[in-house]
Short mmCIF file of C-alpha atoms in Angstrom, two decimals:
data_model
loop_
_atom_site.label_atom_id
_atom_site.label_comp_id
_atom_site.label_asym_id
_atom_site.label_seq_id
_atom_site.Cartn_x
_atom_site.Cartn_y
_atom_site.Cartn_z
CA UNK U 29 122.16 37.91 60.59
CA UNK U 30 121.33 39.74 57.35
CA UNK U 31 120.92 42.94 59.34
CA UNK U 32 124.15 42.30 61.24
CA UNK U 33 126.17 41.90 58.03
CA UNK U 34 124.57 45.03 56.58
CA UNK U 35 125.39 47.09 59.69
CA UNK U 36 129.02 45.98 59.95
CA UNK U 37 129.58 46.59 56.22
CA UNK U 38 127.93 50.00 56.11
CA UNK U 39 129.23 51.43 59.41
CA UNK U 40 132.69 49.89 59.74
CA UNK U 41 133.95 47.83 56.77
CA UNK U 42 133.37 50.30 53.92
CA UNK U 43 134.59 53.40 55.86
CA UNK U 44 137.81 51.56 56.79
CA UNK U 45 138.19 50.55 53.15
CA UNK U 46 137.86 54.19 52.13
CA UNK U 47 140.64 55.32 54.46
CA UNK U 48 142.90 52.42 53.37
CA UNK U 49 142.35 53.39 49.73
CA UNK U 50 143.16 57.03 50.43
CA UNK U 51 146.31 56.09 52.36
CA UNK U 52 147.61 53.81 49.58
CA UNK U 53 146.37 55.92 46.67
CA UNK U 54 144.13 53.21 45.22
CA UNK U 55 141.49 53.83 42.60
CA UNK U 56 137.98 52.60 43.29
CA UNK U 57 138.31 49.54 41.03
CA UNK U 58 141.67 48.45 42.52
CA UNK U 59 140.32 48.93 46.04
CA UNK U 60 137.27 46.86 45.17
CA UNK U 61 139.40 44.09 43.66
CA UNK U 62 141.82 43.85 46.60
CA UNK U 63 140.90 44.94 50.13
CA UNK U 64 137.15 44.94 49.57
CA UNK U 65 137.27 41.53 47.90
CA UNK U 66 139.54 40.02 50.55
CA UNK U 67 137.48 41.33 53.47
CA UNK U 68 134.08 40.34 52.12
CA UNK U 69 135.38 36.92 50.96
CA UNK U 70 136.71 35.92 54.38
CA UNK U 71 133.83 33.40 54.83
CA UNK U 72 134.90 31.54 51.68
CA UNK U 73 138.42 31.20 53.09
CA UNK U 74 137.00 29.67 56.28
CA UNK U 75 134.77 27.35 54.26
CA UNK U 76 137.71 26.19 52.13
CA UNK U 77 139.80 25.28 55.20
CA UNK U 78 136.85 23.45 56.77
CA UNK U 79 136.29 21.47 53.56
CA UNK U 80 139.94 20.36 53.34
CA UNK U 81 140.94 19.80 56.98
CA UNK U 82 137.69 19.12 58.90
CA UNK U 83 134.94 17.63 56.73
CA UNK U 84 137.39 16.32 54.08
CA UNK U 85 134.65 16.64 51.50
CA UNK U 86 133.68 18.68 48.46
CA UNK U 87 131.62 21.29 50.27
CA UNK U 88 134.45 23.83 50.24
CA UNK U 89 135.11 23.46 46.52
CA UNK U 90 131.43 23.33 45.55
CA UNK U 91 130.60 26.31 47.78
CA UNK U 92 133.37 28.46 46.26
CA UNK U 93 132.55 27.48 42.67
CA UNK U 94 128.83 27.87 43.34
CA UNK U 95 129.28 31.23 45.02
CA UNK U 96 131.45 32.31 42.11
CA UNK U 97 128.50 31.96 39.72
CA UNK U 98 126.31 33.73 42.25
CA UNK U 99 128.91 36.52 42.58
CA UNK U 100 129.16 37.06 38.84
CA UNK U 101 125.47 36.97 37.95
CA UNK U 102 123.47 37.04 41.19
CA UNK U 103 125.22 40.01 42.80
CA UNK U 104 125.34 41.87 39.49
CA UNK U 105 121.58 41.34 39.26
CA UNK U 106 121.13 42.64 42.82
CA UNK U 107 123.27 45.73 42.12
CA UNK U 108 121.29 46.55 38.99
CA UNK U 109 117.83 45.88 40.40
CA UNK U 110 118.32 47.45 43.83
CA UNK U 111 120.22 50.55 42.70
CA UNK U 112 118.16 53.68 42.15
CA UNK U 113 120.64 55.13 39.63
CA UNK U 114 122.42 53.84 36.55
CA UNK U 115 126.19 53.65 37.05
CA UNK U 116 128.71 54.19 34.29
CA UNK U 117 131.26 51.40 33.92
CA UNK U 118 134.85 51.54 32.66
CA UNK U 119 136.14 49.06 30.14
CA UNK U 120 139.62 48.37 31.51
CA UNK U 121 138.81 47.30 35.11
CA UNK U 122 136.14 44.84 33.96
CA UNK U 123 138.37 43.45 31.19
CA UNK U 124 141.32 43.09 33.59
CA UNK U 125 139.35 41.32 36.30
CA UNK U 126 137.45 39.06 33.89
CA UNK U 127 140.71 38.02 32.20
CA UNK U 128 142.30 37.20 35.56
CA UNK U 129 139.29 35.20 36.63
CA UNK U 130 139.09 33.33 33.33
CA UNK U 131 142.70 32.18 33.81
CA UNK U 132 141.94 31.17 37.42
CA UNK U 133 138.76 29.28 36.53
CA UNK U 134 140.53 27.48 33.66
CA UNK U 135 143.34 26.49 36.04
CA UNK U 136 140.87 25.09 38.60
CA UNK U 137 139.07 23.21 35.81
CA UNK U 138 142.34 21.59 34.75
CA UNK U 139 143.21 20.69 38.36
CA UNK U 140 139.94 19.03 39.35
CA UNK U 141 139.69 17.11 36.08
CA UNK U 142 141.51 14.05 37.51
CA UNK U 143 139.87 14.43 40.98
CA UNK U 144 143.28 14.88 42.63
CA UNK U 145 145.08 18.02 43.78
CA UNK U 146 148.88 17.99 44.21
CA UNK U 147 151.10 20.56 45.96
CA UNK U 148 152.34 22.16 42.76
CA UNK U 149 148.76 22.73 41.59
CA UNK U 150 147.93 24.61 44.80
CA UNK U 151 151.16 26.61 44.42
CA UNK U 152 150.17 27.46 40.83
CA UNK U 153 146.90 28.99 42.06
CA UNK U 154 148.84 31.13 44.51
CA UNK U 155 151.17 32.19 41.68
CA UNK U 156 148.19 33.28 39.57
CA UNK U 157 146.89 35.45 42.38
CA UNK U 158 150.37 36.88 42.94
CA UNK U 159 150.56 37.89 39.27
CA UNK U 160 147.11 39.46 39.56
CA UNK U 161 148.24 41.59 42.52
CA UNK U 162 151.38 42.55 40.58
CA UNK U 163 149.24 43.77 37.69
CA UNK U 164 147.15 45.82 40.12
CA UNK U 165 150.32 47.44 41.49
CA UNK U 166 151.13 48.76 38.00
CA UNK U 167 147.49 49.29 37.05
CA UNK U 168 147.87 52.95 36.09
CA UNK U 169 150.75 52.37 33.67
CA UNK U 170 149.12 49.29 32.12
CA UNK U 171 145.81 51.14 31.82
CA UNK U 172 147.41 54.09 30.01
CA UNK U 173 149.29 51.77 27.63
CA UNK U 174 146.18 49.73 26.79
CA UNK U 175 144.11 52.86 26.24
CA UNK U 176 146.64 54.33 23.82
CA UNK U 177 147.20 51.04 22.02
CA UNK U 178 143.63 49.92 21.45
CA UNK U 179 141.55 53.11 21.53
CA UNK U 180 141.79 53.58 17.71
CA UNK U 181 140.27 50.15 17.05
CA UNK U 182 137.94 49.68 20.06
CA UNK U 183 135.11 52.11 20.77
CA UNK U 184 134.84 51.25 24.47
CA UNK U 185 138.51 52.05 25.03
CA UNK U 186 138.14 55.26 23.01
CA UNK U 187 135.15 56.32 25.12
CA UNK U 188 137.16 55.60 28.27
CA UNK U 189 139.97 57.83 27.04
CA UNK U 190 137.48 60.66 26.37
CA UNK U 191 135.87 60.24 29.81
CA UNK U 192 139.27 60.24 31.48
CA UNK U 193 140.23 63.41 29.62
CA UNK U 194 137.04 65.11 30.82
CA UNK U 195 137.70 64.08 34.42
CA UNK U 196 141.39 64.96 34.52
CA UNK U 197 140.97 68.34 36.28
CA UNK U 198 139.82 66.38 39.35
CA UNK U 199 142.51 63.73 39.27
CA UNK U 200 145.88 65.26 38.76
CA UNK U 201 145.68 68.11 36.24
CA UNK U 202 146.19 71.67 37.34
CA UNK U 203 144.63 74.39 35.25
CA UNK U 204 146.40 77.74 35.33
CA UNK U 205 147.34 80.35 32.79
CA UNK U 206 150.10 78.00 31.70
CA UNK U 207 149.51 74.92 29.55
CA UNK U 208 148.24 71.88 31.39
CA UNK U 209 151.06 69.89 32.90
CA UNK U 210 150.55 66.25 33.90
CA UNK U 211 152.04 65.29 37.25
CA UNK U 212 152.81 61.58 37.25
CA UNK U 213 152.31 60.17 40.71
CA UNK U 214 150.24 57.68 42.63
CA UNK U 215 147.58 60.39 42.95
CA UNK U 216 146.67 59.65 39.33
CA UNK U 217 144.46 56.92 40.75
CA UNK U 218 142.06 59.55 41.97
CA UNK U 219 142.96 59.93 45.66
CA UNK U 220 144.26 63.29 46.74
CA UNK U 221 147.41 63.01 48.80
CA UNK U 222 149.54 66.02 47.99
CA UNK U 223 148.96 69.61 49.05
CA UNK U 224 147.42 71.36 46.07
CA UNK U 225 144.57 73.69 45.23
CA UNK U 226 142.06 70.95 44.56
CA UNK U 227 143.23 68.55 47.27
CA UNK U 228 141.23 70.55 49.81
CA UNK U 229 137.99 69.73 48.03
CA UNK U 230 135.76 67.16 49.71
CA UNK U 231 135.75 64.98 46.64
CA UNK U 232 136.63 61.30 46.44
CA UNK U 233 136.32 58.86 43.59
CA UNK U 234 134.88 56.29 45.95
CA UNK U 235 131.85 58.32 46.89
CA UNK U 236 131.84 56.87 50.40
CA UNK U 237 131.59 60.11 52.36
CA UNK U 238 133.08 59.88 55.84
CA UNK U 239 131.97 62.84 57.94
CA UNK U 240 134.27 64.17 60.62
CA UNK U 241 131.67 63.71 63.37
CA UNK U 242 129.05 61.14 62.30
CA UNK U 243 125.83 60.87 64.24
CA UNK U 244 125.84 58.54 67.20
CA UNK U 245 124.90 54.93 66.52
CA UNK U 246 122.42 55.22 69.38
CA UNK U 247 120.44 57.99 67.65
CA UNK U 248 116.94 56.70 66.92
CA UNK U 249 115.73 57.24 63.33
CA UNK U 250 112.59 59.30 62.72
CA UNK U 251 110.79 56.99 60.25
CA UNK U 252 108.56 54.37 61.90
CA UNK U 253 109.86 51.35 59.98
CA UNK U 254 113.48 52.41 60.52
CA UNK U 255 112.75 52.75 64.22
CA UNK U 256 111.49 49.17 64.38
CA UNK U 257 114.58 47.87 62.55
CA UNK U 258 116.80 50.00 64.80
CA UNK U 259 115.28 48.52 67.96
CA UNK U 260 115.61 44.98 66.60
CA UNK U 261 119.25 45.55 65.66
CA UNK U 262 120.20 47.45 68.83
CA UNK U 263 121.98 44.45 70.49
CA UNK U 264 124.12 44.05 67.35
CA UNK U 265 124.80 47.80 67.22
CA UNK U 266 125.98 47.78 70.85
CA UNK U 267 128.14 44.69 70.30
CA UNK U 268 129.87 46.22 67.27
CA UNK U 269 130.24 49.59 69.01
CA UNK U 270 132.07 47.97 71.92
CA UNK U 271 134.37 45.74 69.82
CA UNK U 272 135.23 47.74 66.67
CA UNK U 273 136.85 51.20 66.67
CA UNK U 274 134.77 53.58 64.54
CA UNK U 275 137.35 55.02 62.15
CA UNK U 276 134.81 57.56 60.91
CA UNK U 277 135.43 59.49 64.11
CA UNK U 278 138.52 61.63 64.41
CA UNK U 279 139.65 59.91 67.62
CA UNK U 280 139.79 56.45 65.98
CA UNK U 281 140.76 57.51 62.45
CA UNK U 282 144.31 56.14 62.71
CA UNK U 283 142.94 52.76 63.81
CA UNK U 284 141.48 52.03 60.37
CA UNK U 285 143.44 48.78 59.89
CA UNK U 286 142.10 47.47 63.21
CA UNK U 287 138.63 48.45 62.06
CA UNK U 288 139.17 46.60 58.76
CA UNK U 289 140.34 43.32 60.31
CA UNK U 290 137.82 43.40 63.15
CA UNK U 291 134.94 44.06 60.75
CA UNK U 292 136.18 41.22 58.49
CA UNK U 293 136.24 38.94 61.54
CA UNK U 294 132.69 39.89 62.50
CA UNK U 295 131.57 39.41 58.89
CA UNK U 296 132.98 35.86 59.02
CA UNK U 297 131.30 35.19 62.38
CA UNK U 298 127.90 36.44 61.25
CA UNK U 299 128.18 34.53 57.98
CA UNK U 300 129.12 31.35 59.88
CA UNK U 301 125.92 31.59 61.92
CA UNK U 302 123.92 32.41 58.79
CA UNK U 303 125.36 29.43 56.88
CA UNK U 304 124.76 27.18 59.92
CA UNK U 305 121.09 28.17 59.93
CA UNK U 306 120.84 27.61 56.16
CA UNK U 307 122.49 24.19 56.56
CA UNK U 308 119.92 23.15 59.18
CA UNK U 309 117.13 24.14 56.81
CA UNK U 310 118.72 22.19 53.96
CA UNK U 311 119.22 19.08 56.09
CA UNK U 312 115.61 19.28 57.24
CA UNK U 313 114.40 19.46 53.65
CA UNK U 314 116.71 16.60 52.60
CA UNK U 315 118.78 18.60 50.09
CA UNK U 316 122.05 16.84 48.98
CA UNK U 317 125.34 18.34 50.20
CA UNK U 318 126.68 19.32 46.78
CA UNK U 319 123.38 20.94 45.77
CA UNK U 320 123.48 22.86 49.06
CA UNK U 321 126.96 24.08 48.19
CA UNK U 322 125.86 25.28 44.77
CA UNK U 323 122.75 27.12 46.00
CA UNK U 324 121.97 27.95 49.64
CA UNK U 325 125.52 27.84 51.03
CA UNK U 326 126.87 29.70 47.99
CA UNK U 327 124.37 32.53 48.48
CA UNK U 328 124.90 32.49 52.25
CA UNK U 329 128.68 32.87 52.13
CA UNK U 330 128.33 35.62 49.52
CA UNK U 331 126.04 37.81 51.62
CA UNK U 332 128.93 40.19 52.56
CA UNK U 333 129.85 40.58 48.87
CA UNK U 334 126.20 41.25 48.04
CA UNK U 335 125.71 43.84 50.77
CA UNK U 336 129.00 45.65 50.10
CA UNK U 337 128.51 45.72 46.31
CA UNK U 338 124.90 46.93 46.52
CA UNK U 339 125.87 49.69 48.98
CA UNK U 340 128.55 51.13 46.68
CA UNK U 341 126.40 50.62 43.55
CA UNK U 342 123.62 52.67 45.14
CA UNK U 343 126.16 55.49 45.49
CA UNK U 344 126.80 55.36 41.72
CA UNK U 345 130.18 53.59 41.92
CA UNK U 346 129.63 50.75 39.46
CA UNK U 347 133.35 50.13 38.88
CA UNK U 348 133.96 49.46 42.56
CA UNK U 349 130.93 47.14 42.74
CA UNK U 350 131.92 45.07 39.69
CA UNK U 351 135.58 44.96 40.71
CA UNK U 352 134.50 43.59 44.07
CA UNK U 353 132.28 41.02 42.37
CA UNK U 354 134.96 39.68 40.03
CA UNK U 355 137.91 40.42 42.34
CA UNK U 356 136.35 38.43 45.18
CA UNK U 357 136.10 35.46 42.81
CA UNK U 358 139.80 35.73 42.03
CA UNK U 359 140.43 35.84 45.79
CA UNK U 360 138.26 32.73 46.14
CA UNK U 361 140.69 30.92 43.85
CA UNK U 362 143.35 31.82 46.42
CA UNK U 363 141.01 30.36 49.05
CA UNK U 364 141.18 27.03 47.24
CA UNK U 365 144.93 27.20 46.66
CA UNK U 366 145.93 27.94 50.27
CA UNK U 367 144.41 24.88 52.02
CA UNK U 368 145.33 22.61 49.10
CA UNK U 369 148.95 23.74 49.21
CA UNK U 370 149.22 23.54 53.01
CA UNK U 371 147.62 20.08 53.09
CA UNK U 372 149.78 18.56 50.32
CA UNK U 373 153.06 20.38 51.03
CA UNK U 374 153.21 20.38 54.84
CA UNK U 375 150.50 18.25 56.48
CA UNK U 376 150.29 15.12 54.32
CA UNK U 377 152.90 14.93 51.57
CA UNK U 378 152.21 11.29 50.68
CA UNK U 379 148.69 11.73 49.32
CA UNK U 380 147.00 14.40 47.19
CA UNK U 381 143.71 16.06 48.13
CA UNK U 382 140.77 14.08 46.74
CA UNK U 383 137.96 15.98 44.98
CA UNK U 384 135.16 13.53 44.26
CA UNK U 385 132.54 15.47 42.34
CA UNK U 386 132.36 15.25 38.58
CA UNK U 387 129.64 17.92 38.60
CA UNK U 388 132.20 20.49 39.65
CA UNK U 389 133.76 20.21 36.19
CA UNK U 390 130.47 21.29 34.67
CA UNK U 391 130.28 24.14 37.19
CA UNK U 392 133.79 25.34 36.29
CA UNK U 393 132.86 25.33 32.60
CA UNK U 394 129.70 27.29 33.47
CA UNK U 395 131.90 29.83 35.25
CA UNK U 396 133.92 30.54 32.15
CA UNK U 397 130.73 30.88 30.10
CA UNK U 398 129.23 33.26 32.69
CA UNK U 399 132.37 35.42 32.59
CA UNK U 400 132.08 35.78 28.82
CA UNK U 401 128.36 36.44 29.15
CA UNK U 402 128.65 39.22 31.72
CA UNK U 403 131.37 41.01 29.73
CA UNK U 404 129.27 40.87 26.54
CA UNK U 405 126.12 41.88 28.43
CA UNK U 406 127.81 44.97 29.90
CA UNK U 407 129.22 45.85 26.46
CA UNK U 408 125.85 45.48 24.70
CA UNK U 409 124.16 47.48 27.46
CA UNK U 410 126.36 50.47 26.72
CA UNK U 411 128.68 50.06 29.73
CA UNK U 412 125.93 50.90 32.22
CA UNK U 413 124.92 49.12 35.41
CA UNK U 414 121.14 49.52 35.45
CA UNK U 415 117.93 47.58 36.05
CA UNK U 416 117.93 46.11 32.53
CA UNK U 417 121.36 44.56 33.04
CA UNK U 418 120.25 43.36 36.48
CA UNK U 419 117.19 41.60 35.05
CA UNK U 420 119.23 39.86 32.33
CA UNK U 421 121.84 38.69 34.86
CA UNK U 422 119.10 37.36 37.16
CA UNK U 423 117.60 35.26 34.38
CA UNK U 424 121.00 33.89 33.40
CA UNK U 425 121.88 33.06 37.03
CA UNK U 426 118.66 31.07 37.46
CA UNK U 427 119.46 29.21 34.22
CA UNK U 428 123.06 28.39 35.24
CA UNK U 429 122.00 27.34 38.75
CA UNK U 430 119.21 25.10 37.42
CA UNK U 431 121.51 23.34 34.95
CA UNK U 432 124.18 22.84 37.63
CA UNK U 433 121.69 21.33 40.07
CA UNK U 434 120.22 19.02 37.43
CA UNK U 435 123.72 17.85 36.52
CA UNK U 436 124.66 17.28 40.17
CA UNK U 437 121.51 15.24 40.76
CA UNK U 438 122.24 13.09 37.72
CA UNK U 439 119.08 14.15 35.89
CA UNK U 440 121.12 15.39 32.92
CA UNK U 441 124.58 14.24 31.82
CA UNK U 442 126.49 11.17 33.02
CA UNK U 443 127.03 12.27 36.61
CA UNK U 444 125.65 9.62 38.95
CA UNK U 445 124.90 10.62 42.52
CA UNK U 446 126.46 8.36 45.16
CA UNK U 447 124.21 7.63 48.13
CA UNK U 448 125.87 6.80 51.47
CA UNK U 449 124.99 3.54 53.23
CA UNK U 450 122.70 3.98 56.25
CA UNK U 451 125.12 1.94 58.35
CA UNK U 452 127.54 4.87 58.28
#
């Protein structure tokens, strides 16, 4: 299942994301915070609906909050440790996404404080996500205003302005004998859409090169270990080849939206099987449900985020990786708001949704602390995504996860674990 998720992300999901971004004129951070986050977070949406409508328990909430900590620190650690190059990070995308997620996490903390969720609270979560999307729509204008306003007093914003100025010849400036003239358009985001001298260059901010005629998926690699993995994954390769149009090929290039949704569906299916296997292991070992949600299930449902973020980080696109990490968490807040709102506004208006885990309050507080930590860690590391940042994030994730588990088990704090009667 790990191999299956990796194949569908690398061969179908990320290439379709690239074409979508080029068609809409999205920068790499906006693409990572929207389409990439939504597609790779599809398993969390399924888990949230199952927790509200099927199991009627806390597993959906605990899985999303637990995977949020894993997304922020665990995936950032994986990107730093598994990437062979150090990626430069921009200040504005990380600040924007962290601010949006801080507001979302604080809202969830306030909602689960009384263990009851009403329809207007679910609607408020949806409103937060709507505002976040609205900000992304005007990201270029807001970015330029913030840079001009705060660059004199903030070094990271000033450095971003200098880096943008150095990169402008590739993203909208035209150098001739005349003075440089800035053309304000959606191409400012870094995707070349108009016919110009530089638009013919095979350059993309995303770094996800899509060749016109990629090699056949049935071509056997030359390295011995890769051959073994190729043979083991051949049934999955054939299944995906027959069910998903390969938008990297010229014949299927206009089918990129079908590729995106089909790959997201397969990601959800593979993750469902993966989480099912992890659940069986946890039940066999006698691990409590809430602890499972905070650890094994959280990591299991975040496998697509991990694979997608590591793949783009290895290509040197740190902004896209971090925007996917934080943006998928903001999307997860939408995952909680949708089933809560549907359940309380349309299905059962007489009763609110019950959330019966006091430990989730501690987890939500840990989320806010981890957001502040990762922003400060990136700042102190010189706005680089490297192995040093990955090691620090790994240590902090283990610390947050350990404290959350101890609190859930009642070892620390005043949270007492309720044990079900055997008669049930």
